[in-house]
Amino acid sequence: MKNLFWVTIMLSVWACTNDTLPEPEEVSEDAVIWTGANMSFDKVAGADPSVAENQDRLTDNVWITRGNNGGQIYNAVEEDAATKRESPRGTLWAIGTIDEIENLNFANFRSAVGSPKQVVGKDLVLFLREDEIYLSVKFTSWGQNKAGNFSYERSTEN
């Protein structure tokens, strides 16, 4: 009985600390896949992340930006700063391309890409959970030295 108690405790702790978020099991009929022309987004070093021009406002629910403290990206609609295991809230990410969408493993940004500074050049698919939108993203830069700069190209609405 003692062992069962400890196994239950350990499984509970593991479940609460697991980085992986639930992924969409299959692309829902209601999901939208953005395959329109690519656009570029660029946040320059030191730019104020609370200003609209320094946020990629994808939808009313997701505004991607990065603070000037060297952290990762976050969703300015739901967060004032990034947290490793959750940011950007309301999103799931996978390494791959839109045409592989049914076979991708979605997780939070850090779990999906590993170290953010190594994300440059990788093909990614971003899932906007509340909006049920999938889009392609490819980071073209990730600034160092706590300057908060980053840039990427992403697909747009059809």
CSV table of C-alpha atoms in Angstrom, one decimal:
chain,number,residue,atom,x,y,z
A,1,MET,CA,0.0,0.0,0.0
A,2,LYS,CA,2.9,2.3,0.8
A,3,ASN,CA,4.4,1.8,-2.6
A,4,LEU,CA,1.1,2.5,-4.4
A,5,PHE,CA,0.9,5.8,-2.5
A,6,TRP,CA,4.4,6.9,-3.6
A,7,VAL,CA,3.8,5.8,-7.2
A,8,THR,CA,0.6,7.9,-7.2
A,9,ILE,CA,2.5,10.9,-5.8
A,10,MET,CA,5.3,10.5,-8.3
A,11,LEU,CA,2.9,10.2,-11.3
A,12,SER,CA,1.0,13.3,-10.0
A,13,VAL,CA,4.2,15.3,-9.8
A,14,TRP,CA,5.3,14.1,-13.3
A,15,ALA,CA,1.9,15.1,-14.8
A,16,CYS,CA,2.1,18.6,-13.3
A,17,THR,CA,5.7,19.2,-14.5
A,18,ASN,CA,5.4,17.7,-18.0
A,19,ASP,CA,6.3,20.4,-20.6
A,20,THR,CA,4.1,18.9,-23.3
A,21,LEU,CA,0.7,20.3,-23.7
A,22,PRO,CA,-2.2,18.4,-25.2
A,23,GLU,CA,-1.9,18.5,-29.0
A,24,PRO,CA,-4.7,18.5,-31.5
A,25,GLU,CA,-5.4,14.8,-32.2
A,26,GLU,CA,-6.4,15.6,-35.7
A,27,VAL,CA,-7.1,18.7,-37.7
A,28,SER,CA,-10.7,19.7,-36.9
A,29,GLU,CA,-13.2,20.4,-39.7
A,30,ASP,CA,-13.4,23.9,-38.2
A,31,ALA,CA,-9.7,24.5,-38.3
A,32,VAL,CA,-8.3,27.0,-40.8
A,33,ILE,CA,-4.9,26.6,-42.4
A,34,TRP,CA,-3.3,29.8,-43.5
A,35,THR,CA,-1.4,29.3,-46.7
A,36,GLY,CA,-1.5,32.8,-48.0
A,37,ALA,CA,1.6,34.8,-49.0
A,38,ASN,CA,4.4,35.0,-46.5
A,39,MET,CA,5.0,38.1,-44.5
A,40,SER,CA,7.9,39.1,-42.3
A,41,PHE,CA,7.8,40.3,-38.8
A,42,ASP,CA,10.8,41.9,-37.1
A,43,LYS,CA,11.2,43.2,-33.5
A,44,VAL,CA,14.4,45.3,-33.3
A,45,ALA,CA,16.8,45.2,-30.3
A,46,GLY,CA,15.5,47.2,-27.4
A,47,ALA,CA,12.1,48.0,-28.9
A,48,ASP,CA,9.2,48.3,-26.4
A,49,PRO,CA,7.3,44.9,-26.5
A,50,SER,CA,4.1,46.6,-25.2
A,51,VAL,CA,3.8,48.8,-28.4
A,52,ALA,CA,1.7,47.4,-31.2
A,53,GLU,CA,4.4,47.8,-33.9
A,54,ASN,CA,6.6,45.4,-31.9
A,55,GLN,CA,4.0,42.7,-31.7
A,56,ASP,CA,2.9,40.4,-34.5
A,57,ARG,CA,-0.9,40.7,-34.0
A,58,LEU,CA,-2.0,37.4,-35.7
A,59,THR,CA,-5.5,37.5,-34.3
A,60,ASP,CA,-7.4,39.2,-31.4
A,61,ASN,CA,-6.2,36.4,-29.2
A,62,VAL,CA,-2.5,36.1,-30.1
A,63,TRP,CA,0.1,38.9,-30.3
A,64,ILE,CA,3.6,37.5,-30.5
A,65,THR,CA,6.5,39.6,-29.0
A,66,ARG,CA,9.6,39.2,-27.0
A,67,GLY,CA,10.8,41.1,-23.9
A,68,ASN,CA,14.1,42.9,-23.7
A,69,ASN,CA,15.5,40.6,-21.0
A,70,GLY,CA,16.7,37.9,-23.3
A,71,GLY,CA,13.8,35.6,-22.7
A,72,GLN,CA,11.7,33.7,-25.2
A,73,ILE,CA,8.6,35.0,-27.1
A,74,TYR,CA,5.3,35.4,-25.5
A,75,ASN,CA,1.6,36.3,-26.2
A,76,ALA,CA,1.1,39.9,-25.2
A,77,VAL,CA,-2.7,39.4,-25.1
A,78,GLU,CA,-2.3,36.9,-22.2
A,79,GLU,CA,1.1,37.6,-20.7
A,80,ASP,CA,3.3,40.5,-19.6
A,81,ALA,CA,6.5,38.4,-19.9
A,82,ALA,CA,7.6,35.0,-21.1
A,83,THR,CA,7.6,31.8,-18.9
A,84,LYS,CA,9.6,28.9,-20.1
A,85,ARG,CA,7.0,26.2,-19.9
A,86,GLU,CA,3.9,28.1,-21.1
A,87,SER,CA,4.8,30.9,-23.4
A,88,PRO,CA,3.5,32.0,-25.7
A,89,ARG,CA,0.1,31.1,-24.1
A,90,GLY,CA,-2.7,30.0,-26.4
A,91,THR,CA,-0.3,28.5,-29.0
A,92,LEU,CA,1.2,25.1,-29.8
A,93,TRP,CA,4.2,24.6,-32.0
A,94,ALA,CA,5.7,21.8,-34.1
A,95,ILE,CA,8.8,21.3,-36.2
A,96,GLY,CA,7.7,20.6,-39.8
A,97,THR,CA,5.6,22.0,-42.5
A,98,ILE,CA,1.9,22.5,-43.1
A,99,ASP,CA,1.7,19.6,-45.6
A,100,GLU,CA,2.8,17.3,-42.7
A,101,ILE,CA,0.3,18.7,-40.3
A,102,GLU,CA,-1.5,15.4,-39.5
A,103,ASN,CA,1.8,13.8,-38.4
A,104,LEU,CA,3.3,16.6,-36.3
A,105,ASN,CA,3.8,16.6,-32.6
A,106,PHE,CA,2.6,19.9,-31.1
A,107,ALA,CA,3.9,21.2,-27.8
A,108,ASN,CA,4.6,24.5,-26.2
A,109,PHE,CA,7.3,26.6,-27.9
A,110,ARG,CA,10.3,25.6,-25.7
A,111,SER,CA,9.4,21.9,-25.8
A,112,ALA,CA,8.9,22.0,-29.6
A,113,VAL,CA,12.1,23.9,-30.5
A,114,GLY,CA,14.5,23.3,-27.7
A,115,SER,CA,16.7,26.3,-27.1
A,116,PRO,CA,15.0,29.3,-28.8
A,117,LYS,CA,18.4,30.6,-30.1
A,118,GLN,CA,18.6,27.4,-32.2
A,119,VAL,CA,15.2,27.9,-33.8
A,120,VAL,CA,16.5,30.0,-36.7
A,121,GLY,CA,16.0,28.4,-40.1
A,122,LYS,CA,13.7,25.6,-38.8
A,123,ASP,CA,10.3,25.0,-40.5
A,124,LEU,CA,7.6,25.3,-37.9
A,125,VAL,CA,3.9,25.0,-37.8
A,126,LEU,CA,2.1,27.3,-35.2
A,127,PHE,CA,-1.4,26.3,-34.0
A,128,LEU,CA,-3.5,29.2,-32.5
A,129,ARG,CA,-5.6,27.2,-30.1
A,130,GLU,CA,-8.6,29.4,-29.5
A,131,ASP,CA,-8.8,30.5,-33.1
A,132,GLU,CA,-8.2,27.0,-34.5
A,133,ILE,CA,-5.7,28.3,-37.0
A,134,TYR,CA,-2.6,26.7,-38.3
A,135,LEU,CA,0.2,28.6,-40.1
A,136,SER,CA,3.8,28.2,-41.2
A,137,VAL,CA,6.6,30.1,-39.4
A,138,LYS,CA,10.3,30.2,-40.0
A,139,PHE,CA,12.5,32.3,-37.7
A,140,THR,CA,15.2,34.3,-39.6
A,141,SER,CA,17.0,35.8,-36.5
A,142,TRP,CA,17.1,35.4,-32.7
A,143,GLY,CA,19.0,38.2,-30.9
A,144,GLN,CA,21.4,37.6,-28.1
A,145,ASN,CA,22.7,39.8,-25.2
A,146,LYS,CA,19.2,40.4,-23.7
A,147,ALA,CA,18.2,42.8,-26.5
A,148,GLY,CA,14.8,41.2,-27.3
A,149,ASN,CA,15.2,41.2,-31.0
A,150,PHE,CA,13.9,38.4,-33.3
A,151,SER,CA,12.4,38.1,-36.7
A,152,TYR,CA,10.5,35.5,-38.7
A,153,GLU,CA,8.5,34.9,-41.8
A,154,ARG,CA,5.0,33.4,-41.6
A,155,SER,CA,2.1,32.5,-43.8
A,156,THR,CA,-1.0,34.7,-43.9
A,157,GLU,CA,-4.7,34.2,-44.2
A,158,ASN,CA,-5.7,32.9,-47.6
